[in-house]
């Protein structure tokens, strides 16, 4: 193995480990918000499935962002635009990876019945493939909305964070520097959530149960948005915004900070 290949392998390992660590810490800190609405105790009950799903997903997010950023270094883009475009590429790649898992998750949630035994994740995926295949009516249903959701979110999330961080002066005080980064990360996650939530609403409508059984009302991303707007009004496209901001505002800040500190530690010690 050449020195260049070894260097890339080490760099990739740093990015994947740091990204996975960011996802793991974010889930451990923010998971109680998902259960506090229904339980006062057992905040960490059911945390294992999110950890298993989100840790590799976050690793993909940060690894692909760094790779697209490096690739765009060969193109005559401004540094400000590079962060946003790399974020967009990262989000689109992440969407392709996670969409089948989202389809299975939404299907399991929609068919939850306390009186019947639920199929496993793999059994549900097999059912979807057998019934509708791997395409846009089966395991990749709602892909366009997922592409929009992740692409727009990562474009704003990474673009805002790194551009604003480069503008706001660095503090020599470690506590103030931490708060500076956390505040910018919080704003990044919040703004990205506000901008991308119509895609999230469209995704839920397309992948979830249709209003009339056996009749597909919601098919494509922008047509679904138009239908929701026409029938339910503008605010329906922002349904669920407050809990999303509560989760992805501070959660987004946590991920960025953990990623940066983990990356620095790995570079210094490995």
Short mmCIF file of N, CA and C in Angstrom, two decimals, residues 1-78:
data_model
loop_
_atom_site.label_atom_id
_atom_site.label_comp_id
_atom_site.label_asym_id
_atom_site.label_seq_id
_atom_site.Cartn_x
_atom_site.Cartn_y
_atom_site.Cartn_z
N UNK A 1 0.84 -1.19 0.00
CA UNK A 1 0.00 0.00 0.00
C UNK A 1 0.88 1.25 0.00
N UNK A 2 0.57 2.20 -0.90
CA UNK A 2 1.38 3.40 -1.00
C UNK A 2 1.10 4.33 0.18
N UNK A 3 2.02 5.28 0.37
CA UNK A 3 1.84 6.24 1.45
C UNK A 3 0.58 7.08 1.26
N UNK A 4 0.27 7.40 -0.01
CA UNK A 4 -0.93 8.19 -0.30
C UNK A 4 -2.19 7.43 0.08
N UNK A 5 -2.21 6.13 -0.26
CA UNK A 5 -3.37 5.30 0.07
C UNK A 5 -3.53 5.15 1.57
N UNK A 6 -2.39 4.96 2.26
CA UNK A 6 -2.44 4.85 3.72
C UNK A 6 -2.95 6.15 4.34
N UNK A 7 -2.49 7.27 3.78
CA UNK A 7 -2.94 8.57 4.29
C UNK A 7 -4.44 8.76 4.11
N UNK A 8 -4.94 8.35 2.94
CA UNK A 8 -6.39 8.48 2.70
C UNK A 8 -7.17 7.56 3.64
N UNK A 9 -6.65 6.34 3.83
CA UNK A 9 -7.34 5.39 4.72
C UNK A 9 -7.41 5.90 6.14
N UNK A 10 -6.33 6.48 6.61
CA UNK A 10 -6.32 7.03 7.98
C UNK A 10 -7.26 8.22 8.09
N UNK A 11 -7.23 9.09 7.08
CA UNK A 11 -8.10 10.26 7.09
C UNK A 11 -9.57 9.83 7.06
N UNK A 12 -9.89 8.85 6.21
CA UNK A 12 -11.26 8.37 6.13
C UNK A 12 -11.70 7.75 7.45
N UNK A 13 -10.80 6.98 8.08
CA UNK A 13 -11.12 6.36 9.37
C UNK A 13 -11.39 7.42 10.42
N UNK A 14 -10.58 8.49 10.43
CA UNK A 14 -10.80 9.60 11.37
C UNK A 14 -12.18 10.21 11.17
N UNK A 15 -12.54 10.47 9.92
CA UNK A 15 -13.82 11.12 9.61
C UNK A 15 -15.00 10.22 9.97
N UNK A 16 -14.88 8.93 9.67
CA UNK A 16 -15.98 8.00 9.96
C UNK A 16 -16.14 7.81 11.47
N UNK A 17 -15.02 7.65 12.18
CA UNK A 17 -15.09 7.48 13.63
C UNK A 17 -15.60 8.74 14.32
N UNK A 18 -15.13 9.89 13.88
CA UNK A 18 -15.59 11.15 14.48
C UNK A 18 -17.06 11.39 14.18
N UNK A 19 -17.49 11.09 12.95
CA UNK A 19 -18.90 11.25 12.59
C UNK A 19 -19.79 10.29 13.35
N UNK A 20 -19.34 9.04 13.47
CA UNK A 20 -20.10 8.07 14.26
C UNK A 20 -20.19 8.46 15.72
N UNK A 21 -19.09 8.99 16.25
CA UNK A 21 -19.09 9.45 17.65
C UNK A 21 -20.06 10.60 17.84
N UNK A 22 -20.12 11.50 16.86
CA UNK A 22 -21.05 12.62 16.93
C UNK A 22 -22.49 12.13 16.99
N UNK A 23 -22.80 11.14 16.14
CA UNK A 23 -24.16 10.58 16.15
C UNK A 23 -24.48 9.87 17.45
N UNK A 24 -23.51 9.13 17.98
CA UNK A 24 -23.72 8.38 19.22
C UNK A 24 -23.99 9.33 20.39
N UNK A 25 -23.17 10.37 20.52
CA UNK A 25 -23.34 11.31 21.63
C UNK A 25 -24.65 12.07 21.48
N UNK A 26 -24.98 12.46 20.25
CA UNK A 26 -26.23 13.20 20.02
C UNK A 26 -27.44 12.38 20.41
N UNK A 27 -27.44 11.09 20.05
CA UNK A 27 -28.56 10.22 20.40
C UNK A 27 -28.66 10.07 21.91
N UNK A 28 -27.53 9.83 22.57
CA UNK A 28 -27.55 9.63 24.03
C UNK A 28 -28.04 10.86 24.77
N UNK A 29 -27.72 12.06 24.26
CA UNK A 29 -28.14 13.28 24.94
C UNK A 29 -29.57 13.69 24.59
N UNK A 30 -29.98 13.46 23.34
CA UNK A 30 -31.26 13.97 22.87
C UNK A 30 -32.39 12.95 22.89
N UNK A 31 -32.08 11.66 23.04
CA UNK A 31 -33.13 10.63 23.03
C UNK A 31 -34.23 10.88 24.06
N UNK A 32 -33.90 11.35 25.28
CA UNK A 32 -34.99 11.59 26.24
C UNK A 32 -36.08 12.52 25.73
N UNK A 33 -35.75 13.45 24.80
CA UNK A 33 -36.77 14.34 24.26
C UNK A 33 -37.81 13.58 23.46
N UNK A 34 -37.43 12.43 22.90
CA UNK A 34 -38.37 11.63 22.12
C UNK A 34 -39.36 10.87 23.00
N UNK A 35 -38.98 10.65 24.26
CA UNK A 35 -39.84 9.83 25.12
C UNK A 35 -40.47 10.61 26.25
N UNK A 36 -40.00 11.84 26.51
CA UNK A 36 -40.51 12.61 27.64
C UNK A 36 -41.99 12.95 27.48
N UNK A 37 -42.47 12.97 26.23
CA UNK A 37 -43.86 13.29 25.99
C UNK A 37 -44.80 12.22 26.53
N UNK A 38 -44.31 11.00 26.66
CA UNK A 38 -45.19 9.91 27.07
C UNK A 38 -44.74 9.21 28.34
N UNK A 39 -43.47 9.42 28.76
CA UNK A 39 -42.98 8.72 29.95
C UNK A 39 -42.18 9.68 30.82
N UNK A 40 -42.32 9.52 32.12
CA UNK A 40 -41.48 10.31 33.03
C UNK A 40 -40.26 9.54 33.48
N UNK A 41 -40.31 8.23 33.33
CA UNK A 41 -39.18 7.40 33.72
C UNK A 41 -38.74 6.58 32.51
N UNK A 42 -37.58 5.98 32.64
CA UNK A 42 -37.09 5.12 31.55
C UNK A 42 -36.78 5.91 30.30
N UNK A 43 -36.11 7.08 30.49
CA UNK A 43 -35.81 7.94 29.35
C UNK A 43 -34.98 7.24 28.28
N UNK A 44 -34.19 6.25 28.69
CA UNK A 44 -33.31 5.60 27.72
C UNK A 44 -33.84 4.25 27.25
N UNK A 45 -35.11 4.00 27.55
CA UNK A 45 -35.72 2.78 27.04
C UNK A 45 -35.85 2.89 25.52
N UNK A 46 -35.46 1.85 24.82
CA UNK A 46 -35.55 1.84 23.37
C UNK A 46 -34.48 2.64 22.66
N UNK A 47 -33.37 2.91 23.36
CA UNK A 47 -32.33 3.73 22.74
C UNK A 47 -31.43 2.95 21.78
N UNK A 48 -31.37 1.62 21.93
CA UNK A 48 -30.46 0.83 21.11
C UNK A 48 -30.76 0.92 19.61
N UNK A 49 -32.02 0.76 19.17
CA UNK A 49 -32.28 0.87 17.73
C UNK A 49 -31.87 2.22 17.15
N UNK A 50 -32.17 3.37 17.81
CA UNK A 50 -31.68 4.63 17.26
C UNK A 50 -30.16 4.72 17.19
N UNK A 51 -29.48 4.16 18.19
CA UNK A 51 -28.02 4.17 18.16
C UNK A 51 -27.50 3.38 16.96
N UNK A 52 -28.07 2.20 16.75
CA UNK A 52 -27.62 1.35 15.64
C UNK A 52 -27.92 1.98 14.29
N UNK A 53 -29.00 2.77 14.22
CA UNK A 53 -29.37 3.40 12.95
C UNK A 53 -28.64 4.72 12.74
N UNK A 54 -28.58 5.55 13.77
CA UNK A 54 -28.08 6.91 13.61
C UNK A 54 -26.55 7.01 13.59
N UNK A 55 -25.87 6.12 14.31
CA UNK A 55 -24.41 6.22 14.36
C UNK A 55 -23.79 6.06 12.97
N UNK A 56 -24.11 5.00 12.21
CA UNK A 56 -23.55 4.91 10.85
C UNK A 56 -24.08 6.00 9.92
N UNK A 57 -25.32 6.43 10.14
CA UNK A 57 -25.89 7.50 9.31
C UNK A 57 -25.11 8.80 9.47
N UNK A 58 -24.77 9.14 10.71
CA UNK A 58 -23.98 10.35 10.95
C UNK A 58 -22.56 10.19 10.44
N UNK A 59 -22.02 8.98 10.51
CA UNK A 59 -20.70 8.73 9.95
C UNK A 59 -20.69 9.02 8.45
N UNK A 60 -21.74 8.57 7.76
CA UNK A 60 -21.88 8.84 6.33
C UNK A 60 -21.99 10.34 6.08
N UNK A 61 -22.78 11.03 6.89
CA UNK A 61 -22.99 12.48 6.73
C UNK A 61 -21.66 13.24 6.75
N UNK A 62 -20.87 13.00 7.79
CA UNK A 62 -19.64 13.79 7.96
C UNK A 62 -18.54 13.32 7.00
N UNK A 63 -18.44 12.01 6.79
CA UNK A 63 -17.41 11.49 5.88
C UNK A 63 -17.63 12.02 4.47
N UNK A 64 -18.86 11.94 3.98
CA UNK A 64 -19.12 12.40 2.61
C UNK A 64 -18.98 13.91 2.49
N UNK A 65 -19.33 14.65 3.54
CA UNK A 65 -19.14 16.11 3.52
C UNK A 65 -17.65 16.44 3.33
N UNK A 66 -16.80 15.77 4.09
CA UNK A 66 -15.37 16.04 3.98
C UNK A 66 -14.84 15.66 2.60
N UNK A 67 -15.34 14.55 2.05
CA UNK A 67 -14.86 14.11 0.74
C UNK A 67 -15.31 15.05 -0.37
N UNK A 68 -16.58 15.49 -0.31
CA UNK A 68 -17.05 16.45 -1.31
C UNK A 68 -16.32 17.78 -1.18
N UNK A 69 -16.04 18.19 0.05
CA UNK A 69 -15.32 19.44 0.27
C UNK A 69 -13.93 19.36 -0.36
N UNK A 70 -13.26 18.23 -0.17
CA UNK A 70 -11.94 18.05 -0.76
C UNK A 70 -12.02 18.04 -2.29
N UNK A 71 -13.02 17.35 -2.83
CA UNK A 71 -13.22 17.27 -4.27
C UNK A 71 -13.47 18.66 -4.87
N UNK A 72 -14.27 19.45 -4.16
CA UNK A 72 -14.60 20.80 -4.65
C UNK A 72 -13.41 21.75 -4.54
N UNK A 73 -12.37 21.35 -3.80
CA UNK A 73 -11.16 22.17 -3.74
C UNK A 73 -10.48 22.30 -5.08
N UNK A 74 -10.79 21.37 -6.00
CA UNK A 74 -10.22 21.41 -7.35
C UNK A 74 -11.05 22.25 -8.31
N UNK A 75 -12.17 22.79 -7.82
CA UNK A 75 -13.07 23.60 -8.65
C UNK A 75 -12.99 25.05 -8.19
N UNK A 76 -13.18 25.97 -9.12
CA UNK A 76 -13.06 27.40 -8.77
C UNK A 76 -14.34 27.92 -8.12
N UNK A 77 -14.59 27.43 -6.90
CA UNK A 77 -15.72 27.91 -6.11
C UNK A 77 -15.17 28.71 -4.93
N UNK A 78 -15.95 29.67 -4.49
CA UNK A 78 -15.55 30.41 -3.29
C UNK A 78 -15.64 29.46 -2.09
#
